[in-house]
mmCIF file of C-alpha atoms in Angstrom:
data_model
loop_
_atom_site.group_PDB
_atom_site.id
_atom_site.type_symbol
_atom_site.label_atom_id
_atom_site.label_comp_id
_atom_site.label_asym_id
_atom_site.label_seq_id
_atom_site.Cartn_x
_atom_site.Cartn_y
_atom_site.Cartn_z
ATOM 1 C CA LEU A 1 -114.887 -159.672 -28.967
ATOM 2 C CA ASN A 2 -113.799 -159.624 -25.205
ATOM 3 C CA ASP A 3 -111.039 -157.501 -26.000
ATOM 4 C CA LEU A 4 -112.951 -154.789 -28.116
ATOM 5 C CA LEU A 5 -115.696 -154.762 -25.094
ATOM 6 C CA ASN A 6 -113.222 -154.096 -22.412
ATOM 7 C CA GLY A 7 -111.458 -151.549 -24.145
ATOM 8 C CA GLN A 8 -114.690 -149.734 -24.739
ATOM 9 C CA GLN A 9 -115.426 -150.432 -20.814
ATOM 10 C CA SER A 10 -111.934 -148.566 -20.268
ATOM 11 C CA LEU A 11 -112.389 -145.811 -22.790
ATOM 12 C CA GLN A 12 -116.117 -144.756 -20.929
ATOM 13 C CA LEU A 13 -114.152 -145.231 -16.981
ATOM 14 C CA GLU A 14 -111.719 -142.980 -18.297
ATOM 15 C CA GLN A 15 -114.241 -140.632 -20.160
ATOM 16 C CA ASN A 16 -116.089 -140.424 -16.498
ATOM 17 C CA ASN A 17 -112.930 -139.933 -14.847
ATOM 18 C CA LEU A 18 -112.562 -136.770 -17.551
ATOM 19 C CA LEU A 19 -115.839 -135.293 -17.136
ATOM 20 C CA ASN A 20 -116.017 -135.933 -13.063
ATOM 21 C CA GLY A 21 -112.777 -133.860 -12.597
ATOM 22 C CA GLN A 22 -113.957 -131.333 -15.564
ATOM 23 C CA GLN A 23 -117.145 -130.801 -12.860
ATOM 24 C CA SER A 24 -114.619 -130.541 -9.879
ATOM 25 C CA ILE A 25 -112.654 -127.651 -11.542
ATOM 26 C CA LEU A 26 -115.880 -125.995 -12.710
ATOM 27 C CA SER A 27 -116.885 -126.736 -9.067
ATOM 28 C CA GLU A 28 -113.775 -124.965 -7.491
ATOM 29 C CA GLN A 29 -113.652 -122.270 -10.475
ATOM 30 C CA SER A 30 -116.809 -120.686 -9.059
ATOM 31 C CA GLU A 31 -115.784 -121.275 -5.434
ATOM 32 C CA MET A 32 -112.863 -118.785 -6.273
ATOM 33 C CA ARG A 33 -115.212 -116.515 -8.223
ATOM 34 C CA LYS A 34 -117.040 -116.412 -5.242
ATOM 35 C CA GLU A 35 -114.167 -115.527 -2.824
ATOM 36 C CA VAL A 36 -112.791 -113.000 -5.150
ATOM 37 C CA ALA A 37 -116.268 -111.381 -5.368
ATOM 38 C CA PHE A 38 -116.457 -111.464 -1.635
ATOM 39 C CA TYR A 39 -112.629 -109.964 -1.076
ATOM 40 C CA TYR A 40 -113.165 -107.365 -3.890
ATOM 41 C CA GLY A 41 -116.277 -106.143 -1.900
ATOM 42 C CA SER A 42 -114.556 -106.065 0.981
ATOM 43 C CA LEU A 43 -111.799 -103.976 -0.570
ATOM 44 C CA MET A 44 -114.105 -101.759 -2.024
ATOM 45 C CA LYS A 45 -116.405 -101.048 0.991
ATOM 46 C CA LYS A 46 -112.690 -100.169 2.642
ATOM 47 C CA LEU A 47 -111.604 -98.254 0.475
ATOM 48 C CA ASP A 48 -115.109 -95.513 0.594
ATOM 49 C CA GLU A 49 -114.204 -95.869 4.613
ATOM 50 C CA THR A 50 -111.223 -94.291 3.824
ATOM 51 C CA LYS A 51 -112.334 -91.918 1.510
ATOM 52 C CA ILE A 52 -114.924 -90.854 4.106
ATOM 53 C CA ASP A 53 -112.235 -90.495 6.197
ATOM 54 C CA LEU A 54 -109.637 -88.720 4.401
ATOM 55 C CA SER A 55 -112.508 -86.145 3.770
ATOM 56 C CA SER A 56 -113.022 -85.483 7.465
ATOM 57 C CA GLU A 57 -109.169 -85.413 7.869
ATOM 58 C CA ILE A 58 -108.839 -82.763 5.327
ATOM 59 C CA LYS A 59 -111.509 -81.065 6.395
ATOM 60 C CA HIS A 60 -110.265 -80.888 9.907
ATOM 61 C CA VAL A 61 -106.615 -79.491 8.556
ATOM 62 C CA SER A 62 -108.723 -76.605 6.709
ATOM 63 C CA ASN A 63 -110.709 -75.575 9.180
ATOM 64 C CA VAL A 64 -107.341 -75.754 11.963
ATOM 65 C CA GLN A 65 -105.626 -73.499 8.722
ATOM 66 C CA LYS A 66 -108.424 -71.342 8.696
ATOM 67 C CA LEU A 67 -108.061 -70.394 12.485
ATOM 68 C CA HIS A 68 -104.406 -70.147 12.446
ATOM 69 C CA GLN A 69 -105.074 -67.318 9.615
ATOM 70 C CA ASP A 70 -107.759 -65.779 12.277
ATOM 71 C CA VAL A 71 -104.998 -66.012 14.720
ATOM 72 C CA LEU A 72 -102.503 -64.450 12.524
ATOM 73 C CA GLU A 73 -104.658 -61.787 11.357
ATOM 74 C CA ILE A 74 -105.662 -60.591 15.072
ATOM 75 C CA LEU A 75 -102.152 -60.812 15.805
ATOM 76 C CA ASN A 76 -101.237 -58.151 12.890
ATOM 77 C CA GLU A 77 -104.218 -56.056 13.620
ATOM 78 C CA LYS A 78 -102.766 -55.611 17.379
ATOM 79 C CA GLN A 79 -99.422 -54.951 16.315
ATOM 80 C CA GLN A 80 -100.238 -51.907 13.998
#
């Protein structure tokens, strides 16, 4: 009978250890999800900033191109 009780206690201890391990894994998983969400949000914000910067640069290049075209047209008119 003592052996049976000791075996039962041993099984209960192992079960508690498994439950604690499972709880620990769930907690770590939750933390990892938070970190991934944070980094994903940061990357998306950086991507949006880069898109805005790129759009601004494209507009600037377009304006410079237009000015060059205007200058070329004026030079062409003066040559005629």
